[in-house]
């Protein structure tokens, strides 16, 4: 076999990819027919593929490249750390400077008494940690029956057994016998799709009260924790009605139930604060982190744990950990990422420049005939595609048909915008500039036009009965 390089013809790379590489969340046969897009390099918010196209990355990779591509400082730090100490574990009463420095930094950034960090290699692993941690916490307090974790339908908490069970994605549960026991799902605060005749405010309260009803039904003495993304990401960037989180807060107040905020997407500036919990004014007991922690330059995740929980866990051995917990290269890169975020005031840029600018342009997309609602918080946004705005109708075609066609048009117009069923979503690098936002919106509008024409042509612009 010849050495596989960037210089091979795209078709050859695609053939090898289809033959040997199993892709996550993909239909493998699709690659054999069409071939995967081969990404070769990237700079700022721009990707370059093997055909030389410059593509605007409206998704920051997978919601992770918060400081943008091409930051050589991170490469330098990684190389330096690899030369000095490429690996050592943090089991057996051992530690190293990158893990110490990163945990101290995260304790400083995280709100309230979230002062302790348990490292993992990813967000999924971190949520597995959280599941075991909250159950062990209650067990240590003499309440082993408090093992139920309440989550939400259409939540995303990762793809491991624990993560996918906590998540509320039915197509994931259907493969592999999930969820595991003692996970309970309540409804999501997705007013556009599920709000019926209620106002958004009424619906937000109603969905929050499903938590209260679940607690009453299952019994507080059986419940360990409630887990939620501050703003659902992979579920379609669902921004809850303003009434939702205050009601959740009221319900949890004074109850012996831990709150886990899954900040894997919302953390590290995405919503205009360090954490989505701060944007919402909630104080979780545990926060899940990954993605933007290292801006995706290294795989690393973790759980930031409150002193209240950490104190109980400290009393005996927690039989849990990963070979790569606190990996020195990943930790050093994450630390450098956070240093750059602070030095370059990236979150100020989000809050004062990029988010207000994007909000105005994004909301103007509702003027397009195919777009029902446009929602946005910080630099994560979604639009709902619909054949009939007034009734908030879904399409008669299977869910995701219109979304998929629109995503294809975006690809063709060199814009990465993802679809979740028939919602289109964006989460660009936080460093995106106003003139790049203009290009994003132009390409989105163009793609919507083309998608609309296709849908009309194929008779798909029809509302579900
Ligand atoms: C991506 C994501 C995860 C899973 O993280 P991985 O690093 O892919 O394991 C968990 N929770 C949320 C909210 C996510 O968006």
Coordinates of N, CA, C and O and ligand atoms in Angstrom, one line a residue, residues 122-124 127 156-158 229 262 264-265 291, ligand 1:
X122 N -13.4 12.8 27.4 CA -14.4 13.3 26.6 C -15.6 13.6 27.4 O -15.7 13.3 28.6
X123 N -16.6 14.2 26.8 CA -17.9 14.6 27.4 C -18.7 13.3 27.8 O -19.3 13.3 28.9
X124 N -18.7 12.3 27.0 CA -19.4 11.1 27.3 C -18.8 10.5 28.5 O -19.5 10.1 29.4
X127 N -19.8 12.3 31.6 CA -21.1 12.0 32.1 C -21.2 10.6 32.7 O -22.0 10.4 33.6
X156 N -28.8 15.5 24.7 CA -27.6 14.8 24.3 C -26.6 14.9 25.4 O -26.2 15.9 25.8
X157 N -26.2 13.7 25.9 CA -25.2 13.6 26.9 C -24.1 12.7 26.6 O -23.3 12.2 27.4
X158 N -23.9 12.3 25.3 CA -22.8 11.5 24.9 C -23.3 10.2 24.3 O -24.5 9.9 24.2
X229 N -28.7 20.0 29.8 CA -27.9 21.0 29.2 C -28.5 22.3 29.4 O -29.8 22.4 29.3
X262 N -24.9 19.9 32.1 CA -24.0 19.4 31.1 C -23.6 20.6 30.2 O -24.3 21.1 29.3
X264 N -21.0 20.8 28.2 CA -20.0 20.4 27.1 C -20.1 21.4 26.0 O -19.0 21.8 25.4
X265 N -21.3 21.9 25.6 CA -21.4 22.9 24.5 C -21.4 24.3 25.1 O -20.7 25.2 24.6
X291 N -15.3 19.5 24.9 CA -15.3 20.4 23.7 C -14.5 21.7 23.8 O -13.3 21.6 23.7
Ligands
LIG1 C1 -20.8 16.5 22.6 C2 -21.6 16.4 23.9 C3 -21.3 15.4 24.8 C4 -20.4 14.2 24.5 O1 -19.1 14.6 24.4 P1 -18.0 13.7 23.6 O2 -16.7 14.4 23.8 O3 -18.5 13.6 22.2 O4 -18.1 12.4 24.3 C5 -22.0 15.4 26.0 N1 -22.9 16.3 26.3 C6 -23.1 17.3 25.5 C7 -24.1 18.4 25.9 C8 -22.5 17.4 24.2 O5 -22.8 18.3 23.3

